[in-house]
């Protein structure tokens, strides 16, 4: 039996723009509007990341602590997570991506959303878009009641994303030799995932990925 799998990156592949900063601002406005005055610190932390003073993982943890809080009660947080997911699906999803997702589903593919964004808000988005599985960055929860500004395991990015895809396949008892994989991404950091796929799509690619796609013979698609 061959497993047909379609793996999509989310930010700027399925969506027009990134979702992480919007998530922080959306939740801050609703839980603690006073935290919005701390947003310049978020910009400074991004500069620190560009200068390689902090890791991408640490950047995400510190930004969440600033804008949402280090420990947040899940019951308080989730209504705002759901409203943010609804907002993303209503205003920030490419029509072309929706058509491709529908086509892959009709072809019998298992739809997987694999993204560096947090599972916390990716799962509600994925559910609304009809995905079957989510591979994403996980929070280290203090317990079932609280969400902490800490990442469990690794950030679902670059080679880390590919490791997490392989771990998901192993957990689902899917042997690579028995799988046919289509993969879609806009960013060159997903080159490991695209190399792993049987068919790779550079979807709305930025220049580095467009160049690599031309070299590798990957199909380019530009979704509205």
PDB file of C-alpha atoms in Angstrom:
ATOM      1  CA  UNK A   1       0.000   0.000   0.000  1.00  0.00           C
ATOM      2  CA  UNK A   2       1.371   3.396  -0.994  1.00  0.00           C
ATOM      3  CA  UNK A   3       0.703   6.314   1.352  1.00  0.00           C
ATOM      4  CA  UNK A   4      -0.019   9.498  -0.545  1.00  0.00           C
ATOM      5  CA  UNK A   5       1.064  12.494   1.523  1.00  0.00           C
ATOM      6  CA  UNK A   6       0.956  16.223   0.768  1.00  0.00           C
ATOM      7  CA  UNK A   7       3.044  18.360   3.136  1.00  0.00           C
ATOM      8  CA  UNK A   8       2.523  22.121   3.230  1.00  0.00           C
ATOM      9  CA  UNK A   9       4.536  24.815   4.939  1.00  0.00           C
ATOM     10  CA  UNK A  10       2.172  27.442   6.356  1.00  0.00           C
ATOM     11  CA  UNK A  11       3.527  31.009   6.597  1.00  0.00           C
ATOM     12  CA  UNK A  12       3.722  32.667   3.164  1.00  0.00           C
ATOM     13  CA  UNK A  13       3.008  29.347   1.493  1.00  0.00           C
ATOM     14  CA  UNK A  14      -0.610  28.790   2.487  1.00  0.00           C
ATOM     15  CA  UNK A  15      -0.901  32.294   3.951  1.00  0.00           C
ATOM     16  CA  UNK A  16      -0.022  35.629   2.369  1.00  0.00           C
ATOM     17  CA  UNK A  17       2.012  36.815   5.361  1.00  0.00           C
ATOM     18  CA  UNK A  18       3.620  35.387   8.468  1.00  0.00           C
ATOM     19  CA  UNK A  19       1.353  34.554  11.386  1.00  0.00           C
ATOM     20  CA  UNK A  20       3.606  34.625  14.448  1.00  0.00           C
ATOM     21  CA  UNK A  21       3.833  38.376  15.116  1.00  0.00           C
ATOM     22  CA  UNK A  22       0.129  38.721  14.383  1.00  0.00           C
ATOM     23  CA  UNK A  23      -0.576  36.013  16.940  1.00  0.00           C
ATOM     24  CA  UNK A  24       1.415  37.822  19.636  1.00  0.00           C
ATOM     25  CA  UNK A  25      -0.324  41.151  18.966  1.00  0.00           C
ATOM     26  CA  UNK A  26      -3.804  39.594  18.695  1.00  0.00           C
ATOM     27  CA  UNK A  27      -3.507  37.841  22.037  1.00  0.00           C
ATOM     28  CA  UNK A  28      -1.786  40.761  23.791  1.00  0.00           C
ATOM     29  CA  UNK A  29      -4.595  43.127  22.789  1.00  0.00           C
ATOM     30  CA  UNK A  30      -7.162  40.828  24.351  1.00  0.00           C
ATOM     31  CA  UNK A  31      -5.370  39.497  27.418  1.00  0.00           C
ATOM     32  CA  UNK A  32      -3.200  42.430  28.494  1.00  0.00           C
ATOM     33  CA  UNK A  33      -3.249  45.498  26.205  1.00  0.00           C
ATOM     34  CA  UNK A  34      -0.572  47.178  28.313  1.00  0.00           C
ATOM     35  CA  UNK A  35       1.926  44.674  26.894  1.00  0.00           C
ATOM     36  CA  UNK A  36       1.714  46.394  23.512  1.00  0.00           C
ATOM     37  CA  UNK A  37       4.082  49.069  24.855  1.00  0.00           C
ATOM     38  CA  UNK A  38       6.711  46.301  24.976  1.00  0.00           C
ATOM     39  CA  UNK A  39       6.549  45.703  21.224  1.00  0.00           C
ATOM     40  CA  UNK A  40       9.713  47.758  20.526  1.00  0.00           C
ATOM     41  CA  UNK A  41      11.528  45.153  22.627  1.00  0.00           C
ATOM     42  CA  UNK A  42      10.303  42.507  20.190  1.00  0.00           C
ATOM     43  CA  UNK A  43      11.939  44.454  17.356  1.00  0.00           C
ATOM     44  CA  UNK A  44      15.188  44.678  19.339  1.00  0.00           C
ATOM     45  CA  UNK A  45      15.108  40.919  19.949  1.00  0.00           C
ATOM     46  CA  UNK A  46      14.640  40.324  16.223  1.00  0.00           C
ATOM     47  CA  UNK A  47      17.726  42.475  15.610  1.00  0.00           C
ATOM     48  CA  UNK A  48      19.618  40.397  18.166  1.00  0.00           C
ATOM     49  CA  UNK A  49      18.614  37.274  16.242  1.00  0.00           C
ATOM     50  CA  UNK A  50      19.765  38.769  12.921  1.00  0.00           C
ATOM     51  CA  UNK A  51      23.107  39.554  14.589  1.00  0.00           C
ATOM     52  CA  UNK A  52      23.218  35.919  15.818  1.00  0.00           C
ATOM     53  CA  UNK A  53      23.245  36.952  19.475  1.00  0.00           C
ATOM     54  CA  UNK A  54      20.313  34.661  20.265  1.00  0.00           C
ATOM     55  CA  UNK A  55      18.891  31.568  18.596  1.00  0.00           C
ATOM     56  CA  UNK A  56      15.658  31.482  16.613  1.00  0.00           C
ATOM     57  CA  UNK A  57      14.160  29.279  19.329  1.00  0.00           C
ATOM     58  CA  UNK A  58      15.139  31.663  22.128  1.00  0.00           C
ATOM     59  CA  UNK A  59      13.774  34.600  20.105  1.00  0.00           C
ATOM     60  CA  UNK A  60      10.341  32.985  20.014  1.00  0.00           C
ATOM     61  CA  UNK A  61      10.386  32.197  23.718  1.00  0.00           C
ATOM     62  CA  UNK A  62      11.368  35.727  24.755  1.00  0.00           C
ATOM     63  CA  UNK A  63       8.842  37.363  22.421  1.00  0.00           C
ATOM     64  CA  UNK A  64       6.036  35.261  23.852  1.00  0.00           C
ATOM     65  CA  UNK A  65       7.080  36.048  27.422  1.00  0.00           C
ATOM     66  CA  UNK A  66       7.029  39.767  26.598  1.00  0.00           C
ATOM     67  CA  UNK A  67       3.763  39.940  24.672  1.00  0.00           C
ATOM     68  CA  UNK A  68       1.656  37.208  26.290  1.00  0.00           C
ATOM     69  CA  UNK A  69       3.379  36.226  29.524  1.00  0.00           C
ATOM     70  CA  UNK A  70       5.657  33.470  30.728  1.00  0.00           C
ATOM     71  CA  UNK A  71       2.830  31.350  32.186  1.00  0.00           C
ATOM     72  CA  UNK A  72      -0.696  31.764  30.850  1.00  0.00           C
ATOM     73  CA  UNK A  73      -3.721  29.815  31.949  1.00  0.00           C
ATOM     74  CA  UNK A  74      -4.872  27.750  28.995  1.00  0.00           C
ATOM     75  CA  UNK A  75      -8.566  28.427  29.647  1.00  0.00           C
ATOM     76  CA  UNK A  76      -7.942  32.191  29.363  1.00  0.00           C
ATOM     77  CA  UNK A  77      -5.764  31.829  26.290  1.00  0.00           C
ATOM     78  CA  UNK A  78      -7.688  29.432  24.057  1.00  0.00           C
ATOM     79  CA  UNK A  79     -10.689  31.650  23.137  1.00  0.00           C
ATOM     80  CA  UNK A  80      -8.210  34.189  21.745  1.00  0.00           C
ATOM     81  CA  UNK A  81      -6.237  31.453  19.971  1.00  0.00           C
ATOM     82  CA  UNK A  82      -9.450  30.304  18.282  1.00  0.00           C
ATOM     83  CA  UNK A  83     -10.430  33.843  17.290  1.00  0.00           C
ATOM     84  CA  UNK A  84      -6.970  34.376  15.816  1.00  0.00           C
ATOM     85  CA  UNK A  85      -7.224  31.158  13.813  1.00  0.00           C
ATOM     86  CA  UNK A  86     -10.590  32.266  12.456  1.00  0.00           C
ATOM     87  CA  UNK A  87      -9.086  35.633  11.490  1.00  0.00           C
ATOM     88  CA  UNK A  88      -6.165  33.991   9.652  1.00  0.00           C
ATOM     89  CA  UNK A  89      -8.458  31.694   7.667  1.00  0.00           C
ATOM     90  CA  UNK A  90     -10.816  34.559   6.805  1.00  0.00           C
ATOM     91  CA  UNK A  91      -8.213  37.129   5.742  1.00  0.00           C
ATOM     92  CA  UNK A  92      -4.776  35.597   5.250  1.00  0.00           C
ATOM     93  CA  UNK A  93      -5.100  32.418   3.143  1.00  0.00           C
ATOM     94  CA  UNK A  94      -4.229  32.218  -0.541  1.00  0.00           C
ATOM     95  CA  UNK A  95      -7.053  31.098  -2.825  1.00  0.00           C
ATOM     96  CA  UNK A  96      -4.559  29.129  -4.906  1.00  0.00           C
ATOM     97  CA  UNK A  97      -3.409  27.252  -1.827  1.00  0.00           C
ATOM     98  CA  UNK A  98      -7.006  26.388  -0.954  1.00  0.00           C
ATOM     99  CA  UNK A  99      -7.533  25.014  -4.452  1.00  0.00           C
ATOM    100  CA  UNK A 100      -4.365  22.913  -4.247  1.00  0.00           C
ATOM    101  CA  UNK A 101      -5.290  21.601  -0.806  1.00  0.00           C
ATOM    102  CA  UNK A 102      -8.705  20.583  -2.143  1.00  0.00           C
ATOM    103  CA  UNK A 103      -7.071  18.924  -5.143  1.00  0.00           C
ATOM    104  CA  UNK A 104      -4.644  16.926  -3.021  1.00  0.00           C
ATOM    105  CA  UNK A 105      -7.451  15.860  -0.727  1.00  0.00           C
ATOM    106  CA  UNK A 106      -9.534  14.724  -3.712  1.00  0.00           C
ATOM    107  CA  UNK A 107      -6.515  12.731  -4.930  1.00  0.00           C
ATOM    108  CA  UNK A 108      -6.511  10.792  -1.668  1.00  0.00           C
ATOM    109  CA  UNK A 109      -3.534  12.481  -0.018  1.00  0.00           C
ATOM    110  CA  UNK A 110      -3.090  12.751   3.715  1.00  0.00           C
ATOM    111  CA  UNK A 111      -2.777  16.497   4.259  1.00  0.00           C
ATOM    112  CA  UNK A 112       0.000  17.567   6.626  1.00  0.00           C
ATOM    113  CA  UNK A 113       0.709  21.126   7.746  1.00  0.00           C
ATOM    114  CA  UNK A 114       4.398  21.341   8.749  1.00  0.00           C
ATOM    115  CA  UNK A 115       5.456  24.698  10.129  1.00  0.00           C
ATOM    116  CA  UNK A 116       7.790  26.449  12.535  1.00  0.00           C
ATOM    117  CA  UNK A 117       4.778  28.271  13.978  1.00  0.00           C
ATOM    118  CA  UNK A 118       3.351  27.136  17.289  1.00  0.00           C
ATOM    119  CA  UNK A 119       1.082  24.108  17.340  1.00  0.00           C
ATOM    120  CA  UNK A 120      -1.049  26.063  19.822  1.00  0.00           C
ATOM    121  CA  UNK A 121      -2.581  28.185  17.059  1.00  0.00           C
ATOM    122  CA  UNK A 122      -1.630  26.106  14.011  1.00  0.00           C
ATOM    123  CA  UNK A 123      -3.970  23.259  14.965  1.00  0.00           C
ATOM    124  CA  UNK A 124      -7.101  25.468  14.936  1.00  0.00           C
ATOM    125  CA  UNK A 125      -6.017  26.861  11.557  1.00  0.00           C
ATOM    126  CA  UNK A 126      -5.320  23.378  10.193  1.00  0.00           C
ATOM    127  CA  UNK A 127      -8.669  22.124  11.422  1.00  0.00           C
ATOM    128  CA  UNK A 128     -10.477  24.911   9.600  1.00  0.00           C
ATOM    129  CA  UNK A 129      -8.537  24.187   6.390  1.00  0.00           C
ATOM    130  CA  UNK A 130      -9.185  20.442   6.463  1.00  0.00           C
ATOM    131  CA  UNK A 131      -5.683  19.155   7.245  1.00  0.00           C
ATOM    132  CA  UNK A 132      -5.301  15.666   8.671  1.00  0.00           C
ATOM    133  CA  UNK A 133      -2.137  16.219  10.715  1.00  0.00           C
ATOM    134  CA  UNK A 134       0.034  19.018  12.114  1.00  0.00           C
ATOM    135  CA  UNK A 135       3.803  19.009  12.585  1.00  0.00           C
ATOM    136  CA  UNK A 136       4.770  22.195  14.414  1.00  0.00           C
ATOM    137  CA  UNK A 137       6.768  23.777  17.192  1.00  0.00           C
ATOM    138  CA  UNK A 138       5.428  22.646  20.560  1.00  0.00           C
ATOM    139  CA  UNK A 139       5.166  24.479  23.852  1.00  0.00           C
ATOM    140  CA  UNK A 140       6.596  23.057  27.045  1.00  0.00           C
ATOM    141  CA  UNK A 141       3.451  23.150  29.146  1.00  0.00           C
ATOM    142  CA  UNK A 142       3.850  23.408  32.883  1.00  0.00           C
ATOM    143  CA  UNK A 143       0.816  21.141  33.099  1.00  0.00           C
ATOM    144  CA  UNK A 144      -2.467  20.849  31.228  1.00  0.00           C
ATOM    145  CA  UNK A 145      -3.630  24.081  32.815  1.00  0.00           C
ATOM    146  CA  UNK A 146      -0.832  26.433  31.757  1.00  0.00           C
ATOM    147  CA  UNK A 147       1.025  27.339  28.585  1.00  0.00           C
ATOM    148  CA  UNK A 148       4.629  28.383  29.181  1.00  0.00           C
ATOM    149  CA  UNK A 149       6.838  30.552  27.005  1.00  0.00           C
ATOM    150  CA  UNK A 150       9.195  27.648  26.436  1.00  0.00           C
ATOM    151  CA  UNK A 151       9.641  25.340  23.471  1.00  0.00           C
ATOM    152  CA  UNK A 152       9.521  21.585  23.925  1.00  0.00           C
ATOM    153  CA  UNK A 153      12.101  19.792  21.797  1.00  0.00           C
ATOM    154  CA  UNK A 154      13.297  21.740  18.773  1.00  0.00           C
ATOM    155  CA  UNK A 155      11.957  24.509  16.613  1.00  0.00           C
ATOM    156  CA  UNK A 156      10.211  22.959  13.571  1.00  0.00           C
ATOM    157  CA  UNK A 157      12.535  24.681  11.098  1.00  0.00           C
ATOM    158  CA  UNK A 158      15.043  23.708   8.405  1.00  0.00           C
ATOM    159  CA  UNK A 159      16.618  20.294   9.137  1.00  0.00           C
ATOM    160  CA  UNK A 160      14.642  20.190  12.385  1.00  0.00           C
ATOM    161  CA  UNK A 161      11.418  20.207  10.387  1.00  0.00           C
ATOM    162  CA  UNK A 162      12.602  17.239   8.332  1.00  0.00           C
ATOM    163  CA  UNK A 163      13.511  15.326  11.497  1.00  0.00           C
ATOM    164  CA  UNK A 164      10.045  16.003  12.863  1.00  0.00           C
ATOM    165  CA  UNK A 165       8.412  14.881   9.594  1.00  0.00           C
ATOM    166  CA  UNK A 166      10.379  11.630   9.769  1.00  0.00           C
ATOM    167  CA  UNK A 167       9.389  11.187  13.427  1.00  0.00           C
ATOM    168  CA  UNK A 168       5.721  11.704  12.521  1.00  0.00           C
ATOM    169  CA  UNK A 169       5.982   9.132   9.744  1.00  0.00           C
ATOM    170  CA  UNK A 170       7.582   6.640  12.125  1.00  0.00           C
ATOM    171  CA  UNK A 171       4.823   7.230  14.691  1.00  0.00           C
ATOM    172  CA  UNK A 172       2.241   6.613  11.962  1.00  0.00           C
ATOM    173  CA  UNK A 173       4.108   3.451  10.838  1.00  0.00           C
ATOM    174  CA  UNK A 174       4.650   4.932   7.367  1.00  0.00           C
ATOM    175  CA  UNK A 175       7.737   3.529   5.678  1.00  0.00           C
ATOM    176  CA  UNK A 176       9.415   6.031   3.348  1.00  0.00           C
ATOM    177  CA  UNK A 177       9.684   3.443   0.593  1.00  0.00           C
ATOM    178  CA  UNK A 178       5.907   3.012   0.727  1.00  0.00           C
ATOM    179  CA  UNK A 179       5.088   6.724   0.630  1.00  0.00           C
ATOM    180  CA  UNK A 180       4.654   9.176  -2.227  1.00  0.00           C
ATOM    181  CA  UNK A 181       5.222  12.694  -0.911  1.00  0.00           C
ATOM    182  CA  UNK A 182       4.377  16.075  -2.390  1.00  0.00           C
ATOM    183  CA  UNK A 183       5.820  19.095  -0.557  1.00  0.00           C
ATOM    184  CA  UNK A 184       5.117  22.817  -0.857  1.00  0.00           C
ATOM    185  CA  UNK A 185       7.090  25.736   0.560  1.00  0.00           C
ATOM    186  CA  UNK A 186       7.971  29.357  -0.128  1.00  0.00           C
ATOM    187  CA  UNK A 187      11.299  29.437   1.707  1.00  0.00           C
ATOM    188  CA  UNK A 188      14.766  28.026   1.118  1.00  0.00           C
ATOM    189  CA  UNK A 189      14.967  26.877   4.749  1.00  0.00           C
ATOM    190  CA  UNK A 190      12.587  24.099   3.688  1.00  0.00           C
ATOM    191  CA  UNK A 191      15.066  22.734   1.145  1.00  0.00           C
ATOM    192  CA  UNK A 192      15.616  19.585   3.292  1.00  0.00           C
ATOM    193  CA  UNK A 193      11.864  18.867   3.236  1.00  0.00           C
ATOM    194  CA  UNK A 194      11.642  19.547  -0.497  1.00  0.00           C
ATOM    195  CA  UNK A 195      14.621  17.277  -1.192  1.00  0.00           C
ATOM    196  CA  UNK A 196      12.922  14.549   0.847  1.00  0.00           C
ATOM    197  CA  UNK A 197       9.754  14.743  -1.233  1.00  0.00           C
ATOM    198  CA  UNK A 198       9.068  12.855  -4.442  1.00  0.00           C
ATOM    199  CA  UNK A 199       7.590  16.000  -5.971  1.00  0.00           C
ATOM    200  CA  UNK A 200       8.653  19.425  -4.715  1.00  0.00           C
ATOM    201  CA  UNK A 201       6.887  22.718  -5.312  1.00  0.00           C
ATOM    202  CA  UNK A 202       8.421  26.151  -4.769  1.00  0.00           C
ATOM    203  CA  UNK A 203       5.232  27.966  -3.845  1.00  0.00           C
ATOM    204  CA  UNK A 204       5.355  31.762  -4.066  1.00  0.00           C
ATOM    205  CA  UNK A 205       9.128  31.422  -3.559  1.00  0.00           C
ATOM    206  CA  UNK A 206      11.427  34.151  -2.347  1.00  0.00           C
ATOM    207  CA  UNK A 207      14.522  34.671  -4.499  1.00  0.00           C
ATOM    208  CA  UNK A 208      16.861  32.117  -2.858  1.00  0.00           C
ATOM    209  CA  UNK A 209      14.286  29.340  -3.176  1.00  0.00           C
ATOM    210  CA  UNK A 210      13.357  30.373  -6.732  1.00  0.00           C
ATOM    211  CA  UNK A 211      17.032  30.081  -7.677  1.00  0.00           C
ATOM    212  CA  UNK A 212      17.426  26.708  -5.952  1.00  0.00           C
ATOM    213  CA  UNK A 213      14.201  25.415  -7.507  1.00  0.00           C
ATOM    214  CA  UNK A 214      15.495  26.267 -10.978  1.00  0.00           C
ATOM    215  CA  UNK A 215      18.707  24.377 -10.231  1.00  0.00           C
ATOM    216  CA  UNK A 216      16.896  21.345  -8.806  1.00  0.00           C
ATOM    217  CA  UNK A 217      14.104  21.248 -11.368  1.00  0.00           C
ATOM    218  CA  UNK A 218      11.397  21.790  -8.774  1.00  0.00           C
ATOM    219  CA  UNK A 219       8.080  23.108 -10.036  1.00  0.00           C
ATOM    220  CA  UNK A 220       7.317  26.731  -9.275  1.00  0.00           C
ATOM    221  CA  UNK A 221       3.745  27.733  -8.473  1.00  0.00           C
ATOM    222  CA  UNK A 222       2.517  31.244  -7.729  1.00  0.00           C
ATOM    223  CA  UNK A 223      -0.750  31.272  -5.816  1.00  0.00           C
ATOM    224  CA  UNK A 224      -2.928  34.348  -5.556  1.00  0.00           C
TER     225      UNK A 224
END
